[in-house]
mmCIF file of C-alpha atoms and ligand atoms in Angstrom:
data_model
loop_
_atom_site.group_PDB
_atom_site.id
_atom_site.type_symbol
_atom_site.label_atom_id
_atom_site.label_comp_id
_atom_site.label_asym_id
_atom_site.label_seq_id
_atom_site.Cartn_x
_atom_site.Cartn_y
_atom_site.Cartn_z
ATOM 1 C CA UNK N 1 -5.171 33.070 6.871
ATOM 2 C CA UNK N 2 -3.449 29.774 6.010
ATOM 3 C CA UNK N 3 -1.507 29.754 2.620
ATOM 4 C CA UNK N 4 -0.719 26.362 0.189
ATOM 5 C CA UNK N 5 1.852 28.387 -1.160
ATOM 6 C CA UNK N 6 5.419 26.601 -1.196
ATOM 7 C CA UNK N 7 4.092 23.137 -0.084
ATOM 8 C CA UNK N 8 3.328 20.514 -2.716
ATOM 9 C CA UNK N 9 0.402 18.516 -2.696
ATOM 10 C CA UNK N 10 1.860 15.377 -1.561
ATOM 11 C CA UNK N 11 4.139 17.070 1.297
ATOM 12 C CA UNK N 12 0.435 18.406 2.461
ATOM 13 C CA UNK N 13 -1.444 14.747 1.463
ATOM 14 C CA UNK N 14 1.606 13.248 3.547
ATOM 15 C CA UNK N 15 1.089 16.090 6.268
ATOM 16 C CA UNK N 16 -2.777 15.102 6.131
ATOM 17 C CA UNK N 17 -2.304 11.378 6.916
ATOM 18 C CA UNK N 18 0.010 11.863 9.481
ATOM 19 C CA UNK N 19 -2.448 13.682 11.334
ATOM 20 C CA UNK N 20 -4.811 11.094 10.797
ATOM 21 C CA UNK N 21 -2.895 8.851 11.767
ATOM 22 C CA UNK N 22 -1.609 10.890 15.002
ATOM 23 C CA UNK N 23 -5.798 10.971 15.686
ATOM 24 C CA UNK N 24 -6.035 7.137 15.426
ATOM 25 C CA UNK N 25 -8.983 8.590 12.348
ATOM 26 C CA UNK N 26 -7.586 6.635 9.446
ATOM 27 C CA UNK N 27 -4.475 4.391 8.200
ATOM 28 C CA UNK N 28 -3.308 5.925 5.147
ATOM 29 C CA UNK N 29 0.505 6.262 3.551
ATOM 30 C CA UNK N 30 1.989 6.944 0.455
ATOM 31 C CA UNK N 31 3.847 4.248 -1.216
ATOM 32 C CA UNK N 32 7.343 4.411 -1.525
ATOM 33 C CA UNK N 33 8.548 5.465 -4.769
ATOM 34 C CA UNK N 34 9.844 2.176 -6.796
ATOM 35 C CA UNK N 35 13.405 2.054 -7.267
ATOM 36 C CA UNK N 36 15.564 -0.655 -8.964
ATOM 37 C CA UNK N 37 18.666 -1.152 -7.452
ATOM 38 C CA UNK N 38 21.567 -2.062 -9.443
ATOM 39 C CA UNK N 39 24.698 -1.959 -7.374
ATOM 40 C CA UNK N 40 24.731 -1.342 -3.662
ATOM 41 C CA UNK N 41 27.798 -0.946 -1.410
ATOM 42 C CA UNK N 42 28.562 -2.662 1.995
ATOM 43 C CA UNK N 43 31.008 -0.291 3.612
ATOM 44 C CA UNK N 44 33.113 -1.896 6.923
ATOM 45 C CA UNK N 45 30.703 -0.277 10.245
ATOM 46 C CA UNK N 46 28.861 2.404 8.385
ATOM 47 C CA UNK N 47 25.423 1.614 6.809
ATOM 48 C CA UNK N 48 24.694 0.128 2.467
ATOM 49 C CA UNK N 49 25.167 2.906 -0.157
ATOM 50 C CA UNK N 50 22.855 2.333 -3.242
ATOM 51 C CA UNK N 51 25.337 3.545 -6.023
ATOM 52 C CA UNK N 52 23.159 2.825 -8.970
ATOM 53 C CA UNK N 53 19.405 2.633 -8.882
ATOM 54 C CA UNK N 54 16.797 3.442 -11.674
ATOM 55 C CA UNK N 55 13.273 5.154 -11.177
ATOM 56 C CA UNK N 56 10.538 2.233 -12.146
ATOM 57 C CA UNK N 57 7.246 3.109 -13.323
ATOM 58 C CA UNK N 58 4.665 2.825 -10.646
ATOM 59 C CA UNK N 59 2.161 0.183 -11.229
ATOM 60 C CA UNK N 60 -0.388 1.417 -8.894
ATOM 61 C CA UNK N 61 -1.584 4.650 -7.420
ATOM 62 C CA UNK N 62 0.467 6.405 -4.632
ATOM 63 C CA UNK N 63 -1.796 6.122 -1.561
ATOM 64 C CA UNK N 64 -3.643 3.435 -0.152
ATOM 65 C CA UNK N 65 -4.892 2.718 3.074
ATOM 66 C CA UNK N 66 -8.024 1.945 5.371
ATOM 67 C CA UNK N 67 -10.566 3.983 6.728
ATOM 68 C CA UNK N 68 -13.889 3.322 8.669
ATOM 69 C CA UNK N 69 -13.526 -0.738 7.389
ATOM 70 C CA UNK N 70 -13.225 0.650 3.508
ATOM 71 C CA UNK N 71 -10.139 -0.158 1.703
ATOM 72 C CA UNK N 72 -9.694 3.386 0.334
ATOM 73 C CA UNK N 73 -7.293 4.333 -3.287
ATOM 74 C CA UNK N 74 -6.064 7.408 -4.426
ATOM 75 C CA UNK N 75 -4.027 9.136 -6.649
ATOM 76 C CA UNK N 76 -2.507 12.751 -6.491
ATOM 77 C CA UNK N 77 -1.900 14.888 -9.181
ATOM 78 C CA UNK N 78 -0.875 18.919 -9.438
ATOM 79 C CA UNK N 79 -1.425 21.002 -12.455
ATOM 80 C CA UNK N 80 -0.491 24.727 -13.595
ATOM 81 C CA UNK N 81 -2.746 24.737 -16.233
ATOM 82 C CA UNK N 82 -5.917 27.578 -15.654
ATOM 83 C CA UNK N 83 -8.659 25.800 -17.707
ATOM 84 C CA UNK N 84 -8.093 21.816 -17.485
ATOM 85 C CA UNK N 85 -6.542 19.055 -16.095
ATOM 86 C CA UNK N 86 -4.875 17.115 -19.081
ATOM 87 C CA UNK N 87 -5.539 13.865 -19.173
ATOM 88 C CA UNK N 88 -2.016 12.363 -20.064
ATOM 89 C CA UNK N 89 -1.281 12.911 -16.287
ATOM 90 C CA UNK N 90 -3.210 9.930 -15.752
ATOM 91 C CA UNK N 91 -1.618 6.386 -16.772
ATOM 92 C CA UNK N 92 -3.856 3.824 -18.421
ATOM 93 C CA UNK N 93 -2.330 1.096 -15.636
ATOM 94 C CA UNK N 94 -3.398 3.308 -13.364
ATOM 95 C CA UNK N 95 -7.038 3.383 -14.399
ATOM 96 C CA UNK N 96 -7.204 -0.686 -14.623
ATOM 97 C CA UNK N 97 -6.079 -0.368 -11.011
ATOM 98 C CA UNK N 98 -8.793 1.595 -9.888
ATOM 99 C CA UNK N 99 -10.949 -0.437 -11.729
ATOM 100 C CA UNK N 100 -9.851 -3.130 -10.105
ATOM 101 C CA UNK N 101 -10.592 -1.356 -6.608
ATOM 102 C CA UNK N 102 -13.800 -0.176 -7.209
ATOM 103 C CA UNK N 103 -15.030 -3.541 -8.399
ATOM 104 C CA UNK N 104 -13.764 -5.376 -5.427
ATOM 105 C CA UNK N 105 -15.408 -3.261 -3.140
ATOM 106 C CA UNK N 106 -12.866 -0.522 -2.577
ATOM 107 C CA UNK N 107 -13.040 3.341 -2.673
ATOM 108 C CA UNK N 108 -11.254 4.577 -5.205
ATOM 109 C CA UNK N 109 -10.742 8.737 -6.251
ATOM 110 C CA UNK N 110 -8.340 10.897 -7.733
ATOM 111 C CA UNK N 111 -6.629 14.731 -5.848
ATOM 112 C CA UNK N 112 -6.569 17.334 -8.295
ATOM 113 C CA UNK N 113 -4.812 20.325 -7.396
ATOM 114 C CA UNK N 114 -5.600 23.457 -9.896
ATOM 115 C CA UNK N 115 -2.359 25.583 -8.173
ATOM 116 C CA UNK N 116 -3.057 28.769 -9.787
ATOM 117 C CA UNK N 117 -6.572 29.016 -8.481
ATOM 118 C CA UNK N 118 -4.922 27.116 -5.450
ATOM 119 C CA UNK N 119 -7.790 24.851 -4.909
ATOM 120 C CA UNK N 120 -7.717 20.974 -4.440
ATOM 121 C CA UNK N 121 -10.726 18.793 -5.748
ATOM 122 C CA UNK N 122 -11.834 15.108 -5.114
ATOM 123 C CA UNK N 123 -12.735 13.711 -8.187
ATOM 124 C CA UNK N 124 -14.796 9.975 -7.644
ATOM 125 C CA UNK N 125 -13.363 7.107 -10.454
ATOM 126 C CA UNK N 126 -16.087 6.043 -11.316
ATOM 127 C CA UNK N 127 -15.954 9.879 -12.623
ATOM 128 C CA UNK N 128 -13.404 9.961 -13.816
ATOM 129 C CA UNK N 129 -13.428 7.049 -16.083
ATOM 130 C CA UNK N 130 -15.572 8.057 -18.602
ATOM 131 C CA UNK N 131 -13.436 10.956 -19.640
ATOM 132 C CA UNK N 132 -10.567 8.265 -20.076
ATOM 133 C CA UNK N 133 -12.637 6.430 -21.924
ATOM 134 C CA UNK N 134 -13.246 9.629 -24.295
ATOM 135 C CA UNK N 135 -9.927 9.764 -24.331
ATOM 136 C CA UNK N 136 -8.938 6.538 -25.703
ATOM 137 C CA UNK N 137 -11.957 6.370 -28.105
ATOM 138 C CA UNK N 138 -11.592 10.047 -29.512
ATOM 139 C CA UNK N 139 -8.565 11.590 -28.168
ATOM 140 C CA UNK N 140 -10.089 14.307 -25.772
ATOM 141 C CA UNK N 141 -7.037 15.755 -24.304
ATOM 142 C CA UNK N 142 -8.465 17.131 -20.964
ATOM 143 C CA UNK N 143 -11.052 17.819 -18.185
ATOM 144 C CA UNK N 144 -12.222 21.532 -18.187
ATOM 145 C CA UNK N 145 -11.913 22.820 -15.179
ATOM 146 C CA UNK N 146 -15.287 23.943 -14.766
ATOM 147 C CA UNK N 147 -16.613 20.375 -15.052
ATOM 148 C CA UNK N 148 -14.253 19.440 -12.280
ATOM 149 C CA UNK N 149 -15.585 22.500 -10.241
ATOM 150 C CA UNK N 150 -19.420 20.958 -11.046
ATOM 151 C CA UNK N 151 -18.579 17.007 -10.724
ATOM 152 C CA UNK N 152 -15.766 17.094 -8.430
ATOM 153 C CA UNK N 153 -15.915 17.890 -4.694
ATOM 154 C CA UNK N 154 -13.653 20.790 -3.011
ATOM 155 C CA UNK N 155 -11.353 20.063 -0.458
ATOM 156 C CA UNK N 156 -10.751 21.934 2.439
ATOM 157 C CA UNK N 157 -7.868 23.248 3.681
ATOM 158 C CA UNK N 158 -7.413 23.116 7.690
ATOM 159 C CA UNK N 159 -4.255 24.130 9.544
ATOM 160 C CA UNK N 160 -4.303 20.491 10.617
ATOM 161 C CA UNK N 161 -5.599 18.954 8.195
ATOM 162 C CA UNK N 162 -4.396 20.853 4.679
ATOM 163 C CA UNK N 163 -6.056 18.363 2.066
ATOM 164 C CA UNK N 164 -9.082 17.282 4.291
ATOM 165 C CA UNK N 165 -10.124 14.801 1.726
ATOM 166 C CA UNK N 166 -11.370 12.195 4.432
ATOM 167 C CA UNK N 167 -14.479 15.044 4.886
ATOM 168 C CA UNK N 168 -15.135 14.588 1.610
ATOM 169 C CA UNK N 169 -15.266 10.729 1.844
ATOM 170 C CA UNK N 170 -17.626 10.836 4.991
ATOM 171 C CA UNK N 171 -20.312 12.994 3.011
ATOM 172 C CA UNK N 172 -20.022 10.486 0.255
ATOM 173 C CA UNK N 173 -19.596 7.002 1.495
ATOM 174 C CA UNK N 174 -21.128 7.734 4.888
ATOM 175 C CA UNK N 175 -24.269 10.260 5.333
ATOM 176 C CA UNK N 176 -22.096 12.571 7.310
ATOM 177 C CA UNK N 177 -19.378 15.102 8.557
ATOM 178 C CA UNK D 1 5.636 -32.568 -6.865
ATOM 179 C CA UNK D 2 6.243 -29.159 -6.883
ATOM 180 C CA UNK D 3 9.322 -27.911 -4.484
ATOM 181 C CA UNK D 4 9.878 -24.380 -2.936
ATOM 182 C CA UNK D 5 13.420 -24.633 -3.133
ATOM 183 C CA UNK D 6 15.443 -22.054 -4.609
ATOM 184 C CA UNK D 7 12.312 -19.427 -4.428
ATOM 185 C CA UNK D 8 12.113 -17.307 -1.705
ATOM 186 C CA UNK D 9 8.913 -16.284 0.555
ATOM 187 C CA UNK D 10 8.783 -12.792 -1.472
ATOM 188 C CA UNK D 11 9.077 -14.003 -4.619
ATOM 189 C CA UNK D 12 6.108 -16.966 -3.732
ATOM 190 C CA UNK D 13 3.876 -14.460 -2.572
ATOM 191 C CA UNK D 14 4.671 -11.848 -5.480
ATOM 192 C CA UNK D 15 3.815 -14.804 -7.977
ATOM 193 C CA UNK D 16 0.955 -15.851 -5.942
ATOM 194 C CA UNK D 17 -0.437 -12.205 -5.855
ATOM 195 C CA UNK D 18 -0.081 -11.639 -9.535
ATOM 196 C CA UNK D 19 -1.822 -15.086 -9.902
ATOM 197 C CA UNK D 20 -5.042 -12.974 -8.133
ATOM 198 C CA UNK D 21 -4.821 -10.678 -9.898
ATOM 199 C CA UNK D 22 -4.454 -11.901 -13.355
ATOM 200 C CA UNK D 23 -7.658 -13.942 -12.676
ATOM 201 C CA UNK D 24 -9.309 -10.803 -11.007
ATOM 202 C CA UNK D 25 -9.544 -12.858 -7.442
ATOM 203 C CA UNK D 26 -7.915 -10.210 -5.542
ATOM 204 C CA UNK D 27 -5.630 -6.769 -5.553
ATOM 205 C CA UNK D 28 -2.045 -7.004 -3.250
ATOM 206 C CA UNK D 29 1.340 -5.481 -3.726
ATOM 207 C CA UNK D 30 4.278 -5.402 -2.452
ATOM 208 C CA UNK D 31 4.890 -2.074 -1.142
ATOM 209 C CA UNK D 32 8.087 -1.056 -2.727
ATOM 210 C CA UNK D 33 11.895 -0.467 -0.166
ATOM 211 C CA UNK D 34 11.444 2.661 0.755
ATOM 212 C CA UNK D 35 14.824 4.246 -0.059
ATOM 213 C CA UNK D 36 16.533 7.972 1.097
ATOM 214 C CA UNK D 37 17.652 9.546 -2.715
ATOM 215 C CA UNK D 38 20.573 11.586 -2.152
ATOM 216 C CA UNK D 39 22.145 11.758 -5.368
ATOM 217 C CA UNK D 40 20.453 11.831 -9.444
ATOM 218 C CA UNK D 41 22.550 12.611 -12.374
ATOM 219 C CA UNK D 42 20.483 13.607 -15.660
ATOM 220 C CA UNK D 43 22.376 12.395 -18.324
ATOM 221 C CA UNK D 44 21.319 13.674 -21.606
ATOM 222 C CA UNK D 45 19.855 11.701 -23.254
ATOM 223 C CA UNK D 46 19.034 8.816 -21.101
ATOM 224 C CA UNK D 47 17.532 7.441 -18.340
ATOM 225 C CA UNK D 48 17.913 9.244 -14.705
ATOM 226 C CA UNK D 49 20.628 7.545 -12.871
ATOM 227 C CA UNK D 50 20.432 7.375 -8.883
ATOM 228 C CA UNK D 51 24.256 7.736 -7.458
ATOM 229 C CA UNK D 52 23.704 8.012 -3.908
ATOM 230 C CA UNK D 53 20.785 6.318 -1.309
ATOM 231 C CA UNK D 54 19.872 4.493 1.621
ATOM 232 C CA UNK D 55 17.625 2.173 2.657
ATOM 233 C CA UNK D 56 15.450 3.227 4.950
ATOM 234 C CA UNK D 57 13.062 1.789 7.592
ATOM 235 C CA UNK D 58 9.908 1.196 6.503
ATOM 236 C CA UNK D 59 6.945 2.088 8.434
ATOM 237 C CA UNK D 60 4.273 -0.463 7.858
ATOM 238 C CA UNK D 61 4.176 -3.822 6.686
ATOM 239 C CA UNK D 62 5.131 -5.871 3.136
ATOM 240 C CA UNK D 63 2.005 -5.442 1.365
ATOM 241 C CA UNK D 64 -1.384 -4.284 1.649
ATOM 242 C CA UNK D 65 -4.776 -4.374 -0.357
ATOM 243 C CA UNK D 66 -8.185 -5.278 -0.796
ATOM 244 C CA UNK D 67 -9.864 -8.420 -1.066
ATOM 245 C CA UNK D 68 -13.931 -9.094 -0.981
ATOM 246 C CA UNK D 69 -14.476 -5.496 0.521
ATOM 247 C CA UNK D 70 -12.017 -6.261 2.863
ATOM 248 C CA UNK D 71 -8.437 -4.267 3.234
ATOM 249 C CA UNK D 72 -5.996 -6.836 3.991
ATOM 250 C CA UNK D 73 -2.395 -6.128 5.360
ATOM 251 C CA UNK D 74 0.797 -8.300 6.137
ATOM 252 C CA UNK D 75 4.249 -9.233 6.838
ATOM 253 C CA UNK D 76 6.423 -12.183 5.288
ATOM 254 C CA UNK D 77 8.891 -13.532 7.480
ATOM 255 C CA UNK D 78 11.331 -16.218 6.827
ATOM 256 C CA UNK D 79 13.462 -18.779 9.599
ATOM 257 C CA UNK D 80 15.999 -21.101 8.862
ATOM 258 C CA UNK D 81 15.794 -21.768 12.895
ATOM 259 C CA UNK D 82 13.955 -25.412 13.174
ATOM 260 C CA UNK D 83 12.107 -24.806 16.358
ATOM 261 C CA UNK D 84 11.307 -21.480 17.167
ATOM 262 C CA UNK D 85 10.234 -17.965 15.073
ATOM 263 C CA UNK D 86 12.229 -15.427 16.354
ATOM 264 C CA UNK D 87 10.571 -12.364 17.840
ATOM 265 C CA UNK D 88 13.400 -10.085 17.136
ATOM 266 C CA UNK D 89 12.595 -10.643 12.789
ATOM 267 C CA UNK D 90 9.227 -8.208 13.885
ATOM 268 C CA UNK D 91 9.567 -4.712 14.664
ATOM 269 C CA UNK D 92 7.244 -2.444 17.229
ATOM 270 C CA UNK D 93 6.581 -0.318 14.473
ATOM 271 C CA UNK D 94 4.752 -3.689 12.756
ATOM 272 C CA UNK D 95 3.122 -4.711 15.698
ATOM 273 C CA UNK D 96 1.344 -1.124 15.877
ATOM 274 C CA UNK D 97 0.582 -0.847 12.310
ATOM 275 C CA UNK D 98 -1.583 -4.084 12.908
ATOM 276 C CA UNK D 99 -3.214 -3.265 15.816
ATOM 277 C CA UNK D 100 -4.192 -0.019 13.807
ATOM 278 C CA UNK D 101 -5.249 -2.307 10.831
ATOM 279 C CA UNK D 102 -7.224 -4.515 12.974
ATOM 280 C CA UNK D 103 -8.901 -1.777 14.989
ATOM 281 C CA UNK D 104 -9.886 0.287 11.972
ATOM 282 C CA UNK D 105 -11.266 -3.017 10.535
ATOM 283 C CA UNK D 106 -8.942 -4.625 8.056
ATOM 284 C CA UNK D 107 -7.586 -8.239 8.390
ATOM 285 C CA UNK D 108 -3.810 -8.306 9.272
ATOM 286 C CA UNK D 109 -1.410 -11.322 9.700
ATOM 287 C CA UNK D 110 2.229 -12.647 9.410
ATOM 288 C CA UNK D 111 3.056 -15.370 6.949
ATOM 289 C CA UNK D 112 6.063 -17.537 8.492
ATOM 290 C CA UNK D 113 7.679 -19.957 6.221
ATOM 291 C CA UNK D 114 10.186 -22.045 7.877
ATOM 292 C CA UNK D 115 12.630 -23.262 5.822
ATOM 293 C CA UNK D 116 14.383 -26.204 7.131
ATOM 294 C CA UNK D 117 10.679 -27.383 7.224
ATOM 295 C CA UNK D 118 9.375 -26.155 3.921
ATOM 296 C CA UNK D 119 6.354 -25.022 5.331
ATOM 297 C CA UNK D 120 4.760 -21.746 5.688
ATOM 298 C CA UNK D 121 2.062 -20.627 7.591
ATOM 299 C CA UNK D 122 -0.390 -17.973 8.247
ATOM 300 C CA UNK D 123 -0.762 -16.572 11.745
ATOM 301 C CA UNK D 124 -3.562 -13.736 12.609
ATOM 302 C CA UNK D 125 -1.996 -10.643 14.262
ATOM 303 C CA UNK D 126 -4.178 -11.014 16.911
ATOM 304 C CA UNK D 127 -2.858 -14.334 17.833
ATOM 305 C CA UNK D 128 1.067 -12.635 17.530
ATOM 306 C CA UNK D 129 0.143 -9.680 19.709
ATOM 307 C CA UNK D 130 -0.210 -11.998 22.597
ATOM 308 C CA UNK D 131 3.529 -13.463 22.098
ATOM 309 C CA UNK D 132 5.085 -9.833 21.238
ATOM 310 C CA UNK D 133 3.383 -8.025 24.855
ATOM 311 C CA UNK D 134 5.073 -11.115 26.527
ATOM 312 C CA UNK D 135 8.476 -10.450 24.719
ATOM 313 C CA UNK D 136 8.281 -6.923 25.976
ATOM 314 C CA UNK D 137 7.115 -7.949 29.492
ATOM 315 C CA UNK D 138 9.085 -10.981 30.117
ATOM 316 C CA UNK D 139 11.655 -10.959 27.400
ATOM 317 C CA UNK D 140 10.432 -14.200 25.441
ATOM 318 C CA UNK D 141 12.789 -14.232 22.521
ATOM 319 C CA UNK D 142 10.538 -16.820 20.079
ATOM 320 C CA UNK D 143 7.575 -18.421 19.009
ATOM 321 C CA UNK D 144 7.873 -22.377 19.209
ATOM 322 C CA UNK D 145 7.394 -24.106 15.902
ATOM 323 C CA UNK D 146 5.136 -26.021 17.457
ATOM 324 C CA UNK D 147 2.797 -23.773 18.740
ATOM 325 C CA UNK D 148 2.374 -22.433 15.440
ATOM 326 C CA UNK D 149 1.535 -25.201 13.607
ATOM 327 C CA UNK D 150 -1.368 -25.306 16.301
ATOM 328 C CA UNK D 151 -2.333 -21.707 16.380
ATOM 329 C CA UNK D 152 -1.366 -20.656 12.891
ATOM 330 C CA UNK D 153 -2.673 -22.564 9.390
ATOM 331 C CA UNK D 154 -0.539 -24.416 7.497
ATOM 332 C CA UNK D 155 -0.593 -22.682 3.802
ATOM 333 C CA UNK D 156 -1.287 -24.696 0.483
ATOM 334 C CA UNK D 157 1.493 -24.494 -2.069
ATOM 335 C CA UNK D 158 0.038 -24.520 -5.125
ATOM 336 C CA UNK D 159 1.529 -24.293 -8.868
ATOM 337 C CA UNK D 160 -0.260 -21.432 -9.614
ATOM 338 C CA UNK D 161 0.005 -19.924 -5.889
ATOM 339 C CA UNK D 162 2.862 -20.945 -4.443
ATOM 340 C CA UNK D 163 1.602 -19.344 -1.140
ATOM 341 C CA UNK D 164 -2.252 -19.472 -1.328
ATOM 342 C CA UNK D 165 -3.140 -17.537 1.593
ATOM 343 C CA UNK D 166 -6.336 -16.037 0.752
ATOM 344 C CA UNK D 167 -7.662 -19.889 0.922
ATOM 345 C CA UNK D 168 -6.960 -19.311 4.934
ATOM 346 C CA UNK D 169 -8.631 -16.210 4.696
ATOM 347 C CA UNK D 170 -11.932 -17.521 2.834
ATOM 348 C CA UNK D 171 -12.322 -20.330 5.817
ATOM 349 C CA UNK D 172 -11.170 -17.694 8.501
ATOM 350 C CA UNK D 173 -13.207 -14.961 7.600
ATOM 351 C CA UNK D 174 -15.730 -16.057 5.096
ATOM 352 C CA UNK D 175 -16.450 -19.654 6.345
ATOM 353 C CA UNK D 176 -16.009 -21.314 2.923
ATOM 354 C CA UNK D 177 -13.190 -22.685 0.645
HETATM 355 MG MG1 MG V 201 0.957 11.541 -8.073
HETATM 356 MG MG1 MG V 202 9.303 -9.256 5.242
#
């Protein structure tokens, strides 16, 4: 049998859109990490050498792309925790982003990998808002687990294809497998 | 009158794009440098501090996103040359992302500003695939200036949006202004 064990949920995400892409199925990536730069070198015939540079907050999700004309949104998150998925994983920018998407027509979702029950769920936004919501407005700290397991959709893992969400998406947004 | 001097084509478009979004018109970024981290110290303390990286190449285009259902995708190039665009300033692995954008659906393009001109316009990718099959068949090194003021749209600047592309895209694709 296959095993998650020892890959991270992006490596298998980024593993996942590769093959879609290598399929010609989808056009998905992960976007880059933002960096600012502060001081870069020029040495004489060998290639720049960043020599300061600063992590930057994100101010979107990490994967975009297209798929079957949608402009599709997602963000990934991994948690050890048994019985919830806390909610301070998620960013309030990040939220008004998917907002954004979903009202101008996109698809937007979140990846939640529980990695002690090693299972991966799709959770919709327009699901997952109202819990932020809760959150703001009376300071509920996470997302049991089993509500995930009832609202959320599991992913399946394929040798090929280890965070299938795109299956997911096709029972959803399109009537089919 | 306004004047694009001292601003470059990024920095236009980045202003232009928040300009959508601020008045919830439309959702683009610029997808971040991708960069090879080699080296982070953890001071104590304080902020993470990148010592050692590279740029690397990136795989896609400048920036991506979603506009009236539709996933949009493209590449800003600058020219100081007066009469031509050179081919060489696009990559294969550009040209391919496109052709993958436009065959999945999306809308994909180059803006070109040329600055000796001051003028910048928008040019659908499939009007550049054309001109890059013939620089790979026949080595043509350039686009002429002229033919892309005839095939390409010449792109309001605006104080607001310095680059305001999407108005090409509303008569292009949605036959209004
Ligand atoms: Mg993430
Ligand atoms: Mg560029």
């Amino acid at each position: 049998t296959f095993s998650n064990r020892g890959m991270t949920l992006e490596d298998d995400i980024n593993q996942t859109n590769q093959y879609y892409l290598d399929v010609d199925k989808a056009v998905i990536h992960k976007k880059p990490t933002p960096i600012q730069i502060v001081k870069v070198n020029y040495p004489k015939r060998s290639a720049a050498v960043i020599t300061e540079a600063y992590f930057k907050q994100a101010s979107t999700t990490d994967y975009n792309g297209l798929y079957r004309n949608y402009y599709l949104d997602f963000e990934a998150k991994e948690t050890k925790n048994k019985t919830s998925f806390p909610l301070a994983n998620v960013h309030e920018h990040q939220i008004k982003h998917m907002e954004s998407i979903v009202k101008h027509g996109g698809i937007a979702f979140i990846i939640i990998r529980f990695t002690v029950h090693n299972e991966t769920y799709l959770l919709e936004a327009e699901k997952l808002f109202p819990y932020w919501y809760e959150k703001q407005a009376s300071g509920r700290k996470s997302i049991p687990y089993k509500e995930i397991k009832q609202t959320g959709y599991l992913i399946p893992f394929k040798y090929q294809t280890r965070v299938d969400y795109l299956s997911i998406i096709d029972q959803l947004y399109f009537n089919n497998h």
